[in-house]
PDB file of C-alpha atoms in Angstrom:
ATOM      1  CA  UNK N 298       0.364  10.083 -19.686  1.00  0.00           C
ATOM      2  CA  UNK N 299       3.696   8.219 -18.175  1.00  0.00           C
ATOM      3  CA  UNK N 300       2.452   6.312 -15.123  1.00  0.00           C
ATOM      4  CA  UNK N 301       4.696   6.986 -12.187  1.00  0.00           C
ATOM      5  CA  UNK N 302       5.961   3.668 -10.373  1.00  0.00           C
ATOM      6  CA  UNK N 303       5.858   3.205  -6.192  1.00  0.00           C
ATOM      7  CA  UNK N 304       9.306   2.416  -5.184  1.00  0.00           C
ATOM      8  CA  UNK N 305       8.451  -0.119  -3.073  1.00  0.00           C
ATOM      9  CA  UNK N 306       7.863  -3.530  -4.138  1.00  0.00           C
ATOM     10  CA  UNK N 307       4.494  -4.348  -2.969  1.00  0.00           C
ATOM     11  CA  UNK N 308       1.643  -7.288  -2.526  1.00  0.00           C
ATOM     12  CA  UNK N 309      -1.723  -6.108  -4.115  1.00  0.00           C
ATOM     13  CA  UNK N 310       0.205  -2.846  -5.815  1.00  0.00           C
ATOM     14  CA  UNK N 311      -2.850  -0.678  -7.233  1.00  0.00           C
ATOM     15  CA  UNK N 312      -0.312  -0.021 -10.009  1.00  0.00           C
ATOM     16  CA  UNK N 313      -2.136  -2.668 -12.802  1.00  0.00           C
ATOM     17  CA  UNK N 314      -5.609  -1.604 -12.230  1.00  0.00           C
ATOM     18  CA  UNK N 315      -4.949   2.101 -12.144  1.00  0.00           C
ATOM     19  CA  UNK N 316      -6.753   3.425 -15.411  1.00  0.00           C
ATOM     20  CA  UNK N 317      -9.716   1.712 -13.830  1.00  0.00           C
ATOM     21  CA  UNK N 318      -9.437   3.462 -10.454  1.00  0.00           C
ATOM     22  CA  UNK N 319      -8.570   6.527 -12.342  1.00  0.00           C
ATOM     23  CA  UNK N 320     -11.987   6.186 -14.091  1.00  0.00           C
ATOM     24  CA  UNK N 321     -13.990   5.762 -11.239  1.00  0.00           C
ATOM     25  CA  UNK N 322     -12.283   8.161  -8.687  1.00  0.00           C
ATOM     26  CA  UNK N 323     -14.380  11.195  -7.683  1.00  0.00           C
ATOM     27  CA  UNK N 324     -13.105  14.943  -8.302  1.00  0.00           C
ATOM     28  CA  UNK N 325     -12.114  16.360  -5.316  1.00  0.00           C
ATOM     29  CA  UNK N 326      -9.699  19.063  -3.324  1.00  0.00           C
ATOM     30  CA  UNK N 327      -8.150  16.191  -0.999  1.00  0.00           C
ATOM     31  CA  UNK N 328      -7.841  12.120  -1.301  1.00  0.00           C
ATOM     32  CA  UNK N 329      -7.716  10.187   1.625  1.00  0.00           C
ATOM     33  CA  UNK N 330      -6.074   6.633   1.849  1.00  0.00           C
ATOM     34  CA  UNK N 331      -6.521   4.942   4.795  1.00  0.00           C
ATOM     35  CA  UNK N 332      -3.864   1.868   2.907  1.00  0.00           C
ATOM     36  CA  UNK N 333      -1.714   3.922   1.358  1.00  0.00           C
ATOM     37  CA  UNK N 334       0.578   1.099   1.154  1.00  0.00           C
ATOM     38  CA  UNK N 335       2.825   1.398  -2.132  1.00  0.00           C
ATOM     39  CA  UNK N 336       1.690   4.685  -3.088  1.00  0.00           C
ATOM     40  CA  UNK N 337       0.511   3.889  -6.722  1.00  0.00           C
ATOM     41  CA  UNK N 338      -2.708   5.773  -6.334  1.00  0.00           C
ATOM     42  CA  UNK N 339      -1.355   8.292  -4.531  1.00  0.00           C
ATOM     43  CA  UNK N 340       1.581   8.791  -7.241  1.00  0.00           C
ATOM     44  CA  UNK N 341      -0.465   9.622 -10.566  1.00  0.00           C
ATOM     45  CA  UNK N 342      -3.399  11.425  -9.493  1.00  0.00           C
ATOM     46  CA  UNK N 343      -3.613  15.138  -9.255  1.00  0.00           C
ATOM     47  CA  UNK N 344      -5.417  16.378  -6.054  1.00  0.00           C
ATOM     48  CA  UNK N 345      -4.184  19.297  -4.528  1.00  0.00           C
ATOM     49  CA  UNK N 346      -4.218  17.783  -1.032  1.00  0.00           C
ATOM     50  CA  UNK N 347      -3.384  14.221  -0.136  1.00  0.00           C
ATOM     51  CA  UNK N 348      -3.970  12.310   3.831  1.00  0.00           C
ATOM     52  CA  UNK N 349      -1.997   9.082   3.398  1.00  0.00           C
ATOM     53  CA  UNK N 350      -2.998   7.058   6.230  1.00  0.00           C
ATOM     54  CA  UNK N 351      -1.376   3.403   7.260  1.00  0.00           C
ATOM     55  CA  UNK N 352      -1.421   1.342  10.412  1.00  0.00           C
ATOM     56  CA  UNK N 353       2.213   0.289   9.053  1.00  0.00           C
ATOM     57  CA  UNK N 354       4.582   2.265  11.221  1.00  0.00           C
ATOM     58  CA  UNK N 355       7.770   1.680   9.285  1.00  0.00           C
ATOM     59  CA  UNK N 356       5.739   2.531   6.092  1.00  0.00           C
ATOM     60  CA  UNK N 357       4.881   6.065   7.083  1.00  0.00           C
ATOM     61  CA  UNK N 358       8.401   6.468   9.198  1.00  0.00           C
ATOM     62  CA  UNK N 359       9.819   5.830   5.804  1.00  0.00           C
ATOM     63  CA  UNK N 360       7.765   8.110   3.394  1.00  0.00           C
ATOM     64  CA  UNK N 361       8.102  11.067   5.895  1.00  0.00           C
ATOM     65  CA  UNK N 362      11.912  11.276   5.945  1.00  0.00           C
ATOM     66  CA  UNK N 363      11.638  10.334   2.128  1.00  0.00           C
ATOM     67  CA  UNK N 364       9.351  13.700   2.032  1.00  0.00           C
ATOM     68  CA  UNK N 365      12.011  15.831   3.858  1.00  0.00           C
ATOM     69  CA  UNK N 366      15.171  14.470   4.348  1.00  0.00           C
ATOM     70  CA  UNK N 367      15.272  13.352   0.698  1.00  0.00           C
ATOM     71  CA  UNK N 368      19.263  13.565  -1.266  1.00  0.00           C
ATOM     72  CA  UNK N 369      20.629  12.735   2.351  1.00  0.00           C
ATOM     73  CA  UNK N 370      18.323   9.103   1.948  1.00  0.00           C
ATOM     74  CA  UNK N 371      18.740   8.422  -1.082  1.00  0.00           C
ATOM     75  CA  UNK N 372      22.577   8.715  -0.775  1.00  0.00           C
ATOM     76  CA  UNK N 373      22.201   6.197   1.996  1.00  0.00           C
ATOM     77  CA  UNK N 374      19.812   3.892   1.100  1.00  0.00           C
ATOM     78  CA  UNK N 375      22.148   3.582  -2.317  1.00  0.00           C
ATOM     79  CA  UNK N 376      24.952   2.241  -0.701  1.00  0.00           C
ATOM     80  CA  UNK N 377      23.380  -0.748   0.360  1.00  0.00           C
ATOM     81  CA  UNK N 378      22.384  -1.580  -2.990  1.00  0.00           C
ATOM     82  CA  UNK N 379      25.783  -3.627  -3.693  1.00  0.00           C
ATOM     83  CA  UNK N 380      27.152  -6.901  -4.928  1.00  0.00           C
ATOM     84  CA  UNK N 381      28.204  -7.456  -1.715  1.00  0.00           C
ATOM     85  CA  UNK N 382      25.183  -6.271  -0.116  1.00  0.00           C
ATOM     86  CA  UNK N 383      23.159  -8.826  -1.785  1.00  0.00           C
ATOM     87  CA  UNK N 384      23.793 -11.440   0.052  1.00  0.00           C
ATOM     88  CA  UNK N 385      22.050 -13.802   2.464  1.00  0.00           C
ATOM     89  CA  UNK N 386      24.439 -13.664   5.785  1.00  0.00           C
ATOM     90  CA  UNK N 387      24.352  -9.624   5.278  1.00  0.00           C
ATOM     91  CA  UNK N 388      21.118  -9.827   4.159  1.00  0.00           C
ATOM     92  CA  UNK N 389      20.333 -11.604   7.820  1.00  0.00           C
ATOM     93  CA  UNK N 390      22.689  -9.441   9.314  1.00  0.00           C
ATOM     94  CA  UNK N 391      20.642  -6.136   8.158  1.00  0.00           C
ATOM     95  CA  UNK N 392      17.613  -7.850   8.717  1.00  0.00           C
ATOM     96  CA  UNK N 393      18.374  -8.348  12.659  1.00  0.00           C
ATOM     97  CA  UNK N 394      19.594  -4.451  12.773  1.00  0.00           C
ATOM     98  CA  UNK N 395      16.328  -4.029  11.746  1.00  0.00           C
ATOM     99  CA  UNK N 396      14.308  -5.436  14.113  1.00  0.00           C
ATOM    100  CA  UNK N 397      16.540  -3.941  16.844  1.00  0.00           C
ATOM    101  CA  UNK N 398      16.653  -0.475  15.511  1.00  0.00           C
ATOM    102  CA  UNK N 399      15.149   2.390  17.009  1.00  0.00           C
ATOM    103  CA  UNK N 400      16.432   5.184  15.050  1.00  0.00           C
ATOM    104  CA  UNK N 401      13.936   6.016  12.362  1.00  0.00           C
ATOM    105  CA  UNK N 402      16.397   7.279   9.647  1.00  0.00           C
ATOM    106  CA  UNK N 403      18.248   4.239   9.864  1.00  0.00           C
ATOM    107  CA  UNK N 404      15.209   1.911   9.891  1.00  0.00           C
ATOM    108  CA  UNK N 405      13.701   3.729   7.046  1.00  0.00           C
ATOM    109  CA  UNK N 406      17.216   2.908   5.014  1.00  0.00           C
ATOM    110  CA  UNK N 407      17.198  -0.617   5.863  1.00  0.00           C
ATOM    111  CA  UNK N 408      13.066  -1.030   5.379  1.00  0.00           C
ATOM    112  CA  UNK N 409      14.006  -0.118   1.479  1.00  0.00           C
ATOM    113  CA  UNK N 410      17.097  -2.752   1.286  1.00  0.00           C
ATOM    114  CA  UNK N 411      14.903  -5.376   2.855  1.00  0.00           C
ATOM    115  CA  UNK N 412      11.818  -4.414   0.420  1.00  0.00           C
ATOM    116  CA  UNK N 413      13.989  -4.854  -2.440  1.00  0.00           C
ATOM    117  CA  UNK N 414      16.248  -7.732  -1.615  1.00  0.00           C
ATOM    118  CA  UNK N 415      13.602  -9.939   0.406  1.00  0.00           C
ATOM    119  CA  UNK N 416      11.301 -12.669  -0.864  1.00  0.00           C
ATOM    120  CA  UNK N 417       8.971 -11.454  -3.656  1.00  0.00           C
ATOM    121  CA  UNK N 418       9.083  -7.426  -2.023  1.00  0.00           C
ATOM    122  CA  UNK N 419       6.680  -8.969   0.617  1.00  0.00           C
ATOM    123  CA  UNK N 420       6.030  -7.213   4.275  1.00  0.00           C
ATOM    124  CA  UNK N 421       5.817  -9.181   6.786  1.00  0.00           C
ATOM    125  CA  UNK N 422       6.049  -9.436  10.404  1.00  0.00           C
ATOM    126  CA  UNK N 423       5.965 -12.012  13.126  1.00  0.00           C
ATOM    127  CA  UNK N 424       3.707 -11.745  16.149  1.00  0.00           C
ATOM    128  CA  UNK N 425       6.885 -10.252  17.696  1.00  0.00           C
ATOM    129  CA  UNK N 426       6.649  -7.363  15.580  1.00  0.00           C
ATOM    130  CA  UNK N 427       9.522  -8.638  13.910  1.00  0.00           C
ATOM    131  CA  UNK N 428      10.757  -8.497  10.307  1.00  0.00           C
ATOM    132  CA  UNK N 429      10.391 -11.764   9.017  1.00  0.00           C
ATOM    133  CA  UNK N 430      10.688 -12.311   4.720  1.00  0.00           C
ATOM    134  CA  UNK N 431      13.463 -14.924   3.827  1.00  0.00           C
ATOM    135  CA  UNK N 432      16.223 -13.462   1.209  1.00  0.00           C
ATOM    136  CA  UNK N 433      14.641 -13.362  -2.225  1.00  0.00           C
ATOM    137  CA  UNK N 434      17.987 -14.354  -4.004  1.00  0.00           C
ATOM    138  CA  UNK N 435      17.771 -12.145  -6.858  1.00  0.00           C
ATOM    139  CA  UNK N 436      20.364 -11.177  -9.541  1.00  0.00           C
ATOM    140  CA  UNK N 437      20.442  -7.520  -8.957  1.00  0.00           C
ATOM    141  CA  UNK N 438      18.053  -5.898  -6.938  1.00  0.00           C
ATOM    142  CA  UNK N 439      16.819  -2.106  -8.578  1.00  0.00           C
ATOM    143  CA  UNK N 440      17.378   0.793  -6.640  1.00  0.00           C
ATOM    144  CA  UNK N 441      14.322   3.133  -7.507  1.00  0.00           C
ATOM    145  CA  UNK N 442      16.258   6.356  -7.443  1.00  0.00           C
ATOM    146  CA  UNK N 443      13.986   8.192  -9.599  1.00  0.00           C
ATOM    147  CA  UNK N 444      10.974   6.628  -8.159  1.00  0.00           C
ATOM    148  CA  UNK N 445      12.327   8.453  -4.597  1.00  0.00           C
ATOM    149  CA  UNK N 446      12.619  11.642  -6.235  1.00  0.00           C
ATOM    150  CA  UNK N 447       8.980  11.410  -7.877  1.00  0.00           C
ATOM    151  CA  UNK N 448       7.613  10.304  -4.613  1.00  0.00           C
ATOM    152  CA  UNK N 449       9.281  13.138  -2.629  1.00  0.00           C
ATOM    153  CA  UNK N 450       8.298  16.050  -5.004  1.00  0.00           C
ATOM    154  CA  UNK N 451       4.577  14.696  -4.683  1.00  0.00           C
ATOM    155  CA  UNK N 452       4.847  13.998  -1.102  1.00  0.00           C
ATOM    156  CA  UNK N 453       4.632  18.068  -0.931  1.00  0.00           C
ATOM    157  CA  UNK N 454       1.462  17.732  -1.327  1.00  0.00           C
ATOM    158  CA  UNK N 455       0.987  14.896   1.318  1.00  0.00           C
ATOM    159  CA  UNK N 456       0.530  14.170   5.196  1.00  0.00           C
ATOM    160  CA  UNK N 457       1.711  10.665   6.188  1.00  0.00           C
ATOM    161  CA  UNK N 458      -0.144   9.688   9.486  1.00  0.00           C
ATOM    162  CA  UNK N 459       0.473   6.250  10.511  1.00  0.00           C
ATOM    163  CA  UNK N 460      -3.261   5.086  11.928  1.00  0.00           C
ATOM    164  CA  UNK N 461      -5.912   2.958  11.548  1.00  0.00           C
ATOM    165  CA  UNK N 462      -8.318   2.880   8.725  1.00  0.00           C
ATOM    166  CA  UNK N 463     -11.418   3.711  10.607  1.00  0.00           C
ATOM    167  CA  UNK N 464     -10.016   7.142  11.888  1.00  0.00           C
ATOM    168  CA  UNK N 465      -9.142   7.978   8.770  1.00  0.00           C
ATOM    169  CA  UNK N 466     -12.828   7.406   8.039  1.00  0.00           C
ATOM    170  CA  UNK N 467     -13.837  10.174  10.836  1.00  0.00           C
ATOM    171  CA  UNK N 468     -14.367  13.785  10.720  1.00  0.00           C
ATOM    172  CA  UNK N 469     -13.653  14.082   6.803  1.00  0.00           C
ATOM    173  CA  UNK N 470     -14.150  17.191   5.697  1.00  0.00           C
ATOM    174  CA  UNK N 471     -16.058  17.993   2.819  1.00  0.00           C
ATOM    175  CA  UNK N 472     -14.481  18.376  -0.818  1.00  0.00           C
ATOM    176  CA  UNK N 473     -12.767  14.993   0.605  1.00  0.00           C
ATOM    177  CA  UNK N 474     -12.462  11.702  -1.582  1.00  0.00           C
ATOM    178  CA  UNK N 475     -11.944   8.410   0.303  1.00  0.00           C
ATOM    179  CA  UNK N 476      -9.977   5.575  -1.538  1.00  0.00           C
ATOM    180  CA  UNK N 477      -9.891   2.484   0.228  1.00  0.00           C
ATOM    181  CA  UNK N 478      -7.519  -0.387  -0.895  1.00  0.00           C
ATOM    182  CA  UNK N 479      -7.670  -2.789   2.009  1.00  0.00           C
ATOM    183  CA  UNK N 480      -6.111  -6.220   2.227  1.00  0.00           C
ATOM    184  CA  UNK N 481      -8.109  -8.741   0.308  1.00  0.00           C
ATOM    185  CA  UNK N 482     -10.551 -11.267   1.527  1.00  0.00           C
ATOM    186  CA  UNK N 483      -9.046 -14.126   0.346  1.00  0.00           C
ATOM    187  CA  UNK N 484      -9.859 -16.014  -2.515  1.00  0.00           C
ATOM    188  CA  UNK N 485     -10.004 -19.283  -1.245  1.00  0.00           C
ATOM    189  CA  UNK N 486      -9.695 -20.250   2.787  1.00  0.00           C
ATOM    190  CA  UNK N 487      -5.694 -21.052   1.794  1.00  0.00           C
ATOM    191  CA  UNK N 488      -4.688 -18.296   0.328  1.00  0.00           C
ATOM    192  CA  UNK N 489      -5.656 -15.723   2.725  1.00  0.00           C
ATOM    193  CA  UNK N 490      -2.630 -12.859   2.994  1.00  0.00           C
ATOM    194  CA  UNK N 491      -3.694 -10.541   5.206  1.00  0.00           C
ATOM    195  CA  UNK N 492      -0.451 -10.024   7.734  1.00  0.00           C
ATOM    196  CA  UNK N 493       1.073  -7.180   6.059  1.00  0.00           C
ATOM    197  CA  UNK N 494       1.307  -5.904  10.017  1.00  0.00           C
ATOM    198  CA  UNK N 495       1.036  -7.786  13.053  1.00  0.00           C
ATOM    199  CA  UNK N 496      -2.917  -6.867  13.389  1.00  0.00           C
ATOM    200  CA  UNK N 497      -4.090  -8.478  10.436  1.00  0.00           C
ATOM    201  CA  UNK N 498      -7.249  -7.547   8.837  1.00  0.00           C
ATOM    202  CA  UNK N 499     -10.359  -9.551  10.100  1.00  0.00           C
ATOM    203  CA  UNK N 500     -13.342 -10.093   8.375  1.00  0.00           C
ATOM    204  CA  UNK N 501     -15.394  -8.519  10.942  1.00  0.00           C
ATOM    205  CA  UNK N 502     -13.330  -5.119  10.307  1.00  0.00           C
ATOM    206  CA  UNK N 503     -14.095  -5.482   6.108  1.00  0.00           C
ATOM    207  CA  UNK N 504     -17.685  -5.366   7.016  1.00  0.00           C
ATOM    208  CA  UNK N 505     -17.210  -1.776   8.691  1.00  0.00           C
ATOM    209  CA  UNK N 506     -15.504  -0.879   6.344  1.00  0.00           C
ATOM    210  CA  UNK N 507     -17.929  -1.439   4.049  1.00  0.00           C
ATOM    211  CA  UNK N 508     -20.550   0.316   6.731  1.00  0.00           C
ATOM    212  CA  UNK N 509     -18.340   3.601   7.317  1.00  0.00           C
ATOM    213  CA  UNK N 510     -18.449   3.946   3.309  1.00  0.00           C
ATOM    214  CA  UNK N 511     -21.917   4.164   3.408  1.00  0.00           C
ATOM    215  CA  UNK N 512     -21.569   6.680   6.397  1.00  0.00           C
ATOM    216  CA  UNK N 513     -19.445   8.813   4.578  1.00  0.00           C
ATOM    217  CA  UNK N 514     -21.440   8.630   1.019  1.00  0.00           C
ATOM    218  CA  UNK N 515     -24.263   9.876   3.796  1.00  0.00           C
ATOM    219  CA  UNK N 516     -22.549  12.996   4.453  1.00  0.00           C
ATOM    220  CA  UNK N 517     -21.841  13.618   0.848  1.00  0.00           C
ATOM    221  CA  UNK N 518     -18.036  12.318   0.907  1.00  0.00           C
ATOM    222  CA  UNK N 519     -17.424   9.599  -2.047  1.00  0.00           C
ATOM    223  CA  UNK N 520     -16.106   6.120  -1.503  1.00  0.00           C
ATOM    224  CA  UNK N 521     -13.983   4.124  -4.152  1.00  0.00           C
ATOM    225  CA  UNK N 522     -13.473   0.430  -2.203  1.00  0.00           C
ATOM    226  CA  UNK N 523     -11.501  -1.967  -4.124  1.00  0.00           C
ATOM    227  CA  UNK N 524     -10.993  -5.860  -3.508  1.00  0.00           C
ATOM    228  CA  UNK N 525     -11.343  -9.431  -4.770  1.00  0.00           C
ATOM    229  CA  UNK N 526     -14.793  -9.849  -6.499  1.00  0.00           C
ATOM    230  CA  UNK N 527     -16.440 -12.432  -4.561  1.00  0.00           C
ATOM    231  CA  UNK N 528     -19.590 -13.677  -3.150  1.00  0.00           C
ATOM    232  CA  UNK N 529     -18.579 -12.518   0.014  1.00  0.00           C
ATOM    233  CA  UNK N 530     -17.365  -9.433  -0.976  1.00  0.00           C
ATOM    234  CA  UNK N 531     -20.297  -8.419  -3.084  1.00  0.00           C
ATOM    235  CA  UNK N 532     -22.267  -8.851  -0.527  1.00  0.00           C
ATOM    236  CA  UNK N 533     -20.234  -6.233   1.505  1.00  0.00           C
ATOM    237  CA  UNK N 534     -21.061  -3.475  -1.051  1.00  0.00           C
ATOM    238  CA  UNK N 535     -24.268  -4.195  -1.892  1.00  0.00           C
ATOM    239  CA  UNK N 536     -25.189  -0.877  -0.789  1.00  0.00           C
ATOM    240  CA  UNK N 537     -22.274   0.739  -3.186  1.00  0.00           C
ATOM    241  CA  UNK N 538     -23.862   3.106  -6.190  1.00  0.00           C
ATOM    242  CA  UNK N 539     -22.128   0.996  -8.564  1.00  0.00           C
ATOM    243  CA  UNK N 540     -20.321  -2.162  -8.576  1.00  0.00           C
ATOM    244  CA  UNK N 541     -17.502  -3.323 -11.042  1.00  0.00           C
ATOM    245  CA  UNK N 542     -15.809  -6.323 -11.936  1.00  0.00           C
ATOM    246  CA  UNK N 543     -12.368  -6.243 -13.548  1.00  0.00           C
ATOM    247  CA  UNK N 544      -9.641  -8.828 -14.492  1.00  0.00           C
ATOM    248  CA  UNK N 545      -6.287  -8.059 -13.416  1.00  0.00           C
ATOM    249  CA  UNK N 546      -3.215 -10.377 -13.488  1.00  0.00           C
ATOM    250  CA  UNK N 547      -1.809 -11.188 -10.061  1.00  0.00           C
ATOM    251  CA  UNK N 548      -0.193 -13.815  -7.595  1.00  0.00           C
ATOM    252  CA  UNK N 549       1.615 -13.715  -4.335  1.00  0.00           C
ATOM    253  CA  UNK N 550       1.651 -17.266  -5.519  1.00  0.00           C
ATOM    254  CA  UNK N 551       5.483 -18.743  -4.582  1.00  0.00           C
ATOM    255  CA  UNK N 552       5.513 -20.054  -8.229  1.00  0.00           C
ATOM    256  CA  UNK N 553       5.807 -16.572 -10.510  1.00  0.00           C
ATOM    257  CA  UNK N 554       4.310 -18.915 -13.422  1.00  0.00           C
ATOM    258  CA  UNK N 555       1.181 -18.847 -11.674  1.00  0.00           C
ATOM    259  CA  UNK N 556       0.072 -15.374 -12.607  1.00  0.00           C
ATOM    260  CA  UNK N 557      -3.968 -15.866 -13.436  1.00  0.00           C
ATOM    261  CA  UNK N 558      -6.181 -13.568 -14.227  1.00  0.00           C
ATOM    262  CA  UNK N 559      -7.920 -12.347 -10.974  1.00  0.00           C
ATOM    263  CA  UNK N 560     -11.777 -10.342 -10.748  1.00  0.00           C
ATOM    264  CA  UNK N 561     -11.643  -7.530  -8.743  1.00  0.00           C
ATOM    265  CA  UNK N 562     -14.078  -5.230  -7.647  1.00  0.00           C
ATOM    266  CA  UNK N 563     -14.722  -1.654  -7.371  1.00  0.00           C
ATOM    267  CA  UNK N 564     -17.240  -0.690  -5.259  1.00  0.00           C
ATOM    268  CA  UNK N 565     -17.876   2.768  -5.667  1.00  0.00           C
ATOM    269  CA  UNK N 566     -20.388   4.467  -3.198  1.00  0.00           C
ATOM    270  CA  UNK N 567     -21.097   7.939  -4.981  1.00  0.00           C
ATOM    271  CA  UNK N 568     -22.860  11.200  -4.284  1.00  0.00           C
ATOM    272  CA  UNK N 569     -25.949  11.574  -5.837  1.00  0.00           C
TER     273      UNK N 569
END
């Protein structure tokens, strides 16, 4: 079966490991995602009901008037996607509107541009709230026009709520599957990458995540958790049904020839 791309550029995109998610993911009537991010998950499963949850506001701002406002978007977001668009003094320019904006239809137009023309597709914001990815400097930036039109026909399907993991993890109603895909405890203490929002994602929070899984798996609701495979995390899950290790190939690594193998984990907590 094709696999169906996010179109977002994203760090720690599901979309290389998703035969092995696939494999392990419960059946179901409705998956949750409390970190939705990219979508990749999301995009080539088959539930009948999907809760997309993310603390990113601009994320879910963007998916929702992907979801309904859909030809009039893409017709705008496509007009930024220009030789003379990619450039750094309009790419700073659009950048600024940005982080000034308050209309939501406009943001969500320039959130795209800036996604595709930044510095390796990364999100990041300062403690402002701000924006902040250099120009990435690239040849010609893609504009995912079929990847909008995939995502919008599947976002029927969907609610996008823009909150925080843990109340995604309350009141879920039976029949539910929870996929979490949190940022990743770092592999070493220097390459932690954890800011994709302003609140970045503490080590004491990983721990309940790991501790509302097993609440959850309690109630009969499964729990797919993925991360990096370490000591630290496996010590997180220990209390997972099952515990696997994969190799994946990734880097947020500023050098692009730096793409090692990776192990991550999947720490599934299961319904007996």
């Amino acid at each position: 079966m094709k696999k169906n791309r996010a179109f977002l550029k994203w760090a720690g995109g599901k979309y290389p490991l998703l035969d092995d998610i696939k494999k392990y993911l419960p059946e179901g009537d409705c998956l949750i995602e409390p970190f939705v991010g990219a979508g990749s998950v999301f995009l080539n499963t088959d539930y009948s009901r999907y809760i997309l949850a993310d603390i990113n506001s601009d994320l879910i701002n963007l998916y929702n008037i992907v979801k309904v406002r859909t030809d009039e978007y893409v017709r705008e977001a496509r007009s930024l996607f220009t030789p003379e668009c990619n450039d750094s003094e309009v790419f700073y320019r659009f950048r600024l509107e940005f982080n000034q904006c308050q209309d939501p239809f406009r943001r969500a137009v320039l959130f795209l541009y800036l996604n595709r023309h930044c510095y390796n597709g990364l999100c990041r914001y300062n403690l402002r709230g701000e924006f902040n990815v250099p120009f990435g400097r690239y040849r010609k930036p893609y504009f995912p026009e079929e990847e909008l039109y995939n995502f919008a026909e599947r976002a029927q399907r969907a609610i996008f709520v823009c909150q925080s993991y843990d109340v995604s993890m309350t009141d879920v109603a039976q029949g539910s599957v929870v996929y979490c895909d949190p940022p990743y405890a770092p592999l070493s203490a220097t390459a932690n990458f954890t800011a994709y929002h302003t609140d970045s994602f503490n080590m004491a929070q990983q721990v309940h995540l790991a501790e509302l899984a097993v609440r959850l798996q309690q109630s009969n609701i499964p729990v797919l958790i993925s991360n990096h495979a370490t000591e630290l995390t496996r010590v997180w899950y220990q209390q997972a049904t099952q515990l696997l290790t994969l190799q994946v190939r990734r880097s947020i690594s500023s050098n692009g020839g730096t793409r090692n193998k990776v192990n991550e984990l999947l720490a599934l907590y299961g319904v007996v």
